[in-house]
JSON list of C-alpha atoms in Angstrom, two decimals:
[
{"chain": "I", "resi": 30, "resn": "MET", "atom": "CA", "xyz": [-9.14, -7.81, 5.44]},
{"chain": "I", "resi": 31, "resn": "ALA", "atom": "CA", "xyz": [-7.05, -6.85, 8.46]},
{"chain": "I", "resi": 32, "resn": "LYS", "atom": "CA", "xyz": [-8.21, -3.26, 9.66]},
{"chain": "I", "resi": 33, "resn": "TYR", "atom": "CA", "xyz": [-5.16, -0.99, 10.84]},
{"chain": "I", "resi": 34, "resn": "LYS", "atom": "CA", "xyz": [-5.05, 2.83, 12.28]},
{"chain": "I", "resi": 35, "resn": "VAL", "atom": "CA", "xyz": [-2.54, 4.88, 10.36]},
{"chain": "I", "resi": 36, "resn": "LEU", "atom": "CA", "xyz": [0.42, 5.70, 12.29]},
{"chain": "I", "resi": 37, "resn": "GLY", "atom": "CA", "xyz": [2.54, 6.70, 9.95]},
{"chain": "I", "resi": 38, "resn": "TYR", "atom": "CA", "xyz": [3.81, 6.34, 6.48]},
{"chain": "I", "resi": 39, "resn": "SER", "atom": "CA", "xyz": [5.35, 7.64, 3.39]},
{"chain": "I", "resi": 40, "resn": "LEU", "atom": "CA", "xyz": [5.84, 7.19, -0.10]},
{"chain": "I", "resi": 41, "resn": "ALA", "atom": "CA", "xyz": [8.42, 6.97, -2.32]},
{"chain": "I", "resi": 42, "resn": "ILE", "atom": "CA", "xyz": [9.03, 5.78, -6.45]},
{"chain": "I", "resi": 43, "resn": "ARG", "atom": "CA", "xyz": [12.73, 4.37, -6.17]},
{"chain": "I", "resi": 44, "resn": "ASP", "atom": "CA", "xyz": [14.02, 2.64, -9.07]},
{"chain": "I", "resi": 45, "resn": "ASN", "atom": "CA", "xyz": [14.03, -1.89, -8.61]},
{"chain": "I", "resi": 46, "resn": "GLU", "atom": "CA", "xyz": [17.44, -1.51, -9.52]},
{"chain": "I", "resi": 47, "resn": "ASN", "atom": "CA", "xyz": [16.28, -3.18, -13.39]},
{"chain": "I", "resi": 48, "resn": "GLY", "atom": "CA", "xyz": [15.55, 0.05, -14.98]},
{"chain": "I", "resi": 49, "resn": "TYR", "atom": "CA", "xyz": [11.63, 0.02, -13.45]},
{"chain": "I", "resi": 50, "resn": "PRO", "atom": "CA", "xyz": [10.47, 2.41, -11.21]},
{"chain": "I", "resi": 51, "resn": "ASN", "atom": "CA", "xyz": [8.39, 0.55, -8.16]},
{"chain": "I", "resi": 52, "resn": "LEU", "atom": "CA", "xyz": [6.11, 2.80, -5.63]},
{"chain": "I", "resi": 53, "resn": "TYR", "atom": "CA", "xyz": [7.63, 1.57, -1.79]},
{"chain": "I", "resi": 54, "resn": "LEU", "atom": "CA", "xyz": [5.03, 2.60, 1.21]},
{"chain": "I", "resi": 55, "resn": "ASP", "atom": "CA", "xyz": [6.66, 2.66, 4.05]},
{"chain": "I", "resi": 56, "resn": "THR", "atom": "CA", "xyz": [3.34, 2.04, 7.03]},
{"chain": "I", "resi": 57, "resn": "SER", "atom": "CA", "xyz": [3.45, 2.10, 10.69]},
{"chain": "I", "resi": 58, "resn": "LEU", "atom": "CA", "xyz": [0.00, 0.73, 11.16]},
{"chain": "I", "resi": 59, "resn": "GLN", "atom": "CA", "xyz": [-1.03, -0.69, 14.53]},
{"chain": "I", "resi": 60, "resn": "ASN", "atom": "CA", "xyz": [-4.41, -3.50, 14.03]},
{"chain": "I", "resi": 61, "resn": "SER", "atom": "CA", "xyz": [-7.18, -4.08, 16.86]},
{"chain": "I", "resi": 62, "resn": "ALA", "atom": "CA", "xyz": [-4.91, -5.51, 19.65]},
{"chain": "I", "resi": 63, "resn": "SER", "atom": "CA", "xyz": [-2.97, -1.94, 19.61]},
{"chain": "I", "resi": 64, "resn": "ASN", "atom": "CA", "xyz": [-0.12, -3.83, 18.21]},
{"chain": "I", "resi": 65, "resn": "VAL", "atom": "CA", "xyz": [2.32, -1.29, 16.42]},
{"chain": "I", "resi": 66, "resn": "SER", "atom": "CA", "xyz": [4.22, -2.53, 13.56]},
{"chain": "I", "resi": 67, "resn": "GLN", "atom": "CA", "xyz": [6.24, -1.42, 10.74]},
{"chain": "I", "resi": 68, "resn": "ARG", "atom": "CA", "xyz": [5.88, -2.67, 7.11]},
{"chain": "I", "resi": 69, "resn": "GLN", "atom": "CA", "xyz": [6.99, -2.01, 4.19]},
{"chain": "I", "resi": 70, "resn": "TYR", "atom": "CA", "xyz": [5.72, -1.97, 0.94]},
{"chain": "I", "resi": 71, "resn": "ARG", "atom": "CA", "xyz": [6.60, -2.45, -2.81]},
{"chain": "I", "resi": 72, "resn": "ILE", "atom": "CA", "xyz": [3.82, -1.34, -5.74]},
{"chain": "I", "resi": 73, "resn": "VAL", "atom": "CA", "xyz": [4.22, -1.81, -9.43]},
{"chain": "I", "resi": 74, "resn": "SER", "atom": "CA", "xyz": [2.56, -0.43, -12.18]},
{"chain": "I", "resi": 75, "resn": "ASP", "atom": "CA", "xyz": [0.91, -3.56, -14.09]},
{"chain": "I", "resi": 76, "resn": "THR", "atom": "CA", "xyz": [-2.14, -3.23, -16.94]},
{"chain": "I", "resi": 77, "resn": "ARG", "atom": "CA", "xyz": [-4.42, -2.80, -14.19]},
{"chain": "I", "resi": 78, "resn": "HIS", "atom": "CA", "xyz": [-2.61, 0.02, -13.31]},
{"chain": "I", "resi": 79, "resn": "PRO", "atom": "CA", "xyz": [-0.62, 1.03, -15.73]},
{"chain": "I", "resi": 80, "resn": "ASP", "atom": "CA", "xyz": [0.82, 4.99, -14.04]},
{"chain": "I", "resi": 81, "resn": "ILE", "atom": "CA", "xyz": [2.45, 4.76, -11.31]},
{"chain": "I", "resi": 82, "resn": "MET", "atom": "CA", "xyz": [2.23, 7.79, -9.77]},
{"chain": "I", "resi": 83, "resn": "GLN", "atom": "CA", "xyz": [-2.07, 7.59, -9.63]},
{"chain": "I", "resi": 84, "resn": "ILE", "atom": "CA", "xyz": [-0.93, 4.72, -7.22]},
{"chain": "I", "resi": 85, "resn": "HIS", "atom": "CA", "xyz": [0.55, 7.57, -5.27]},
{"chain": "I", "resi": 86, "resn": "ASN", "atom": "CA", "xyz": [-1.69, 9.72, -5.55]},
{"chain": "I", "resi": 87, "resn": "HIS", "atom": "CA", "xyz": [-4.11, 7.50, -4.16]},
{"chain": "I", "resi": 88, "resn": "LEU", "atom": "CA", "xyz": [-2.01, 5.60, -1.39]},
{"chain": "I", "resi": 89, "resn": "SER", "atom": "CA", "xyz": [-1.33, 9.66, -0.72]},
{"chain": "I", "resi": 90, "resn": "SER", "atom": "CA", "xyz": [-4.94, 10.84, -0.13]},
{"chain": "I", "resi": 91, "resn": "GLY", "atom": "CA", "xyz": [-6.43, 7.53, 0.86]},
{"chain": "I", "resi": 92, "resn": "PHE", "atom": "CA", "xyz": [-3.98, 7.40, 3.79]},
{"chain": "I", "resi": 93, "resn": "GLN", "atom": "CA", "xyz": [-3.56, 11.33, 5.10]},
{"chain": "I", "resi": 94, "resn": "SER", "atom": "CA", "xyz": [-7.45, 11.08, 5.22]},
{"chain": "I", "resi": 95, "resn": "ALA", "atom": "CA", "xyz": [-7.19, 7.67, 7.42]},
{"chain": "I", "resi": 96, "resn": "MET", "atom": "CA", "xyz": [-4.57, 9.56, 9.54]},
{"chain": "I", "resi": 97, "resn": "GLN", "atom": "CA", "xyz": [-6.53, 12.77, 9.78]},
{"chain": "I", "resi": 98, "resn": "ASN", "atom": "CA", "xyz": [-9.65, 11.18, 10.92]},
{"chain": "I", "resi": 99, "resn": "GLY", "atom": "CA", "xyz": [-8.80, 8.76, 12.44]},
{"chain": "I", "resi": 100, "resn": "LEU", "atom": "CA", "xyz": [-10.00, 5.92, 10.47]},
{"chain": "I", "resi": 101, "resn": "SER", "atom": "CA", "xyz": [-8.54, 3.12, 9.35]},
{"chain": "I", "resi": 102, "resn": "VAL", "atom": "CA", "xyz": [-7.63, 1.41, 6.08]},
{"chain": "I", "resi": 103, "resn": "GLU", "atom": "CA", "xyz": [-7.51, -1.95, 5.34]},
{"chain": "I", "resi": 104, "resn": "ILE", "atom": "CA", "xyz": [-5.05, -4.53, 4.04]},
{"chain": "I", "resi": 105, "resn": "SER", "atom": "CA", "xyz": [-4.40, -7.52, 2.44]},
{"chain": "I", "resi": 106, "resn": "GLU", "atom": "CA", "xyz": [-2.11, -9.85, 0.65]},
{"chain": "I", "resi": 107, "resn": "PHE", "atom": "CA", "xyz": [-2.30, -12.65, -1.73]},
{"chain": "I", "resi": 108, "resn": "LYS", "atom": "CA", "xyz": [1.45, -13.17, -2.00]},
{"chain": "I", "resi": 109, "resn": "GLU", "atom": "CA", "xyz": [1.26, -16.95, -4.49]},
{"chain": "I", "resi": 110, "resn": "ARG", "atom": "CA", "xyz": [0.49, -14.14, -7.18]},
{"chain": "I", "resi": 111, "resn": "MET", "atom": "CA", "xyz": [1.49, -11.24, -6.01]},
{"chain": "I", "resi": 112, "resn": "TYR", "atom": "CA", "xyz": [-0.90, -9.20, -5.05]},
{"chain": "I", "resi": 113, "resn": "LEU", "atom": "CA", "xyz": [-1.97, -6.88, -1.98]},
{"chain": "I", "resi": 114, "resn": "PHE", "atom": "CA", "xyz": [-5.66, -4.92, -1.26]},
{"chain": "I", "resi": 115, "resn": "ILE", "atom": "CA", "xyz": [-5.85, -2.03, -0.17]},
{"chain": "I", "resi": 116, "resn": "LYS", "atom": "CA", "xyz": [-9.01, 0.39, 0.58]},
{"chain": "I", "resi": 117, "resn": "THR", "atom": "CA", "xyz": [-8.52, 3.27, 2.45]},
{"chain": "I", "resi": 118, "resn": "PRO", "atom": "CA", "xyz": [-11.29, 6.24, 3.95]},
{"chain": "I", "resi": 119, "resn": "THR", "atom": "CA", "xyz": [-11.73, 7.45, 0.64]},
{"chain": "I", "resi": 120, "resn": "SER", "atom": "CA", "xyz": [-12.06, 4.78, -1.84]},
{"chain": "I", "resi": 121, "resn": "ALA", "atom": "CA", "xyz": [-12.64, 1.02, -2.47]},
{"chain": "I", "resi": 122, "resn": "GLN", "atom": "CA", "xyz": [-11.06, -1.54, -2.15]},
{"chain": "I", "resi": 123, "resn": "MET", "atom": "CA", "xyz": [-8.64, -1.81, -5.07]},
{"chain": "I", "resi": 124, "resn": "GLN", "atom": "CA", "xyz": [-6.25, -4.02, -5.76]},
{"chain": "I", "resi": 125, "resn": "TYR", "atom": "CA", "xyz": [-2.35, -3.57, -7.27]},
{"chain": "I", "resi": 126, "resn": "SER", "atom": "CA", "xyz": [1.09, -5.89, -7.97]},
{"chain": "I", "resi": 127, "resn": "GLY", "atom": "CA", "xyz": [2.90, -5.57, -5.40]},
{"chain": "I", "resi": 128, "resn": "CYS", "atom": "CA", "xyz": [4.44, -7.75, -2.42]},
{"chain": "I", "resi": 129, "resn": "MET", "atom": "CA", "xyz": [5.49, -6.70, 1.08]},
{"chain": "I", "resi": 130, "resn": "GLU", "atom": "CA", "xyz": [8.79, -5.87, 0.96]},
{"chain": "I", "resi": 131, "resn": "LYS", "atom": "CA", "xyz": [9.71, -6.85, 5.39]}
]
């Protein structure tokens, strides 16, 4: 898993144009080589995490804590299964259904 400092983030729940709410996580992340990248992740609810608002709250508190305390988040993507693995300073690694949009 890659570690990133969080320079900025925003979260929004929007309809995916098929009638289902998706959570969009827009980030500004800095890796260990000090390279900065802008990324957007799209996360959907599933049987493991059926409440999109709980996912929102988990990521919001974790990314906010990372920013305020200069700590890192860890993010990896399993593209073949459309899974995101995210670890924040406030929680253990979580597996979400989703992908990186850009």
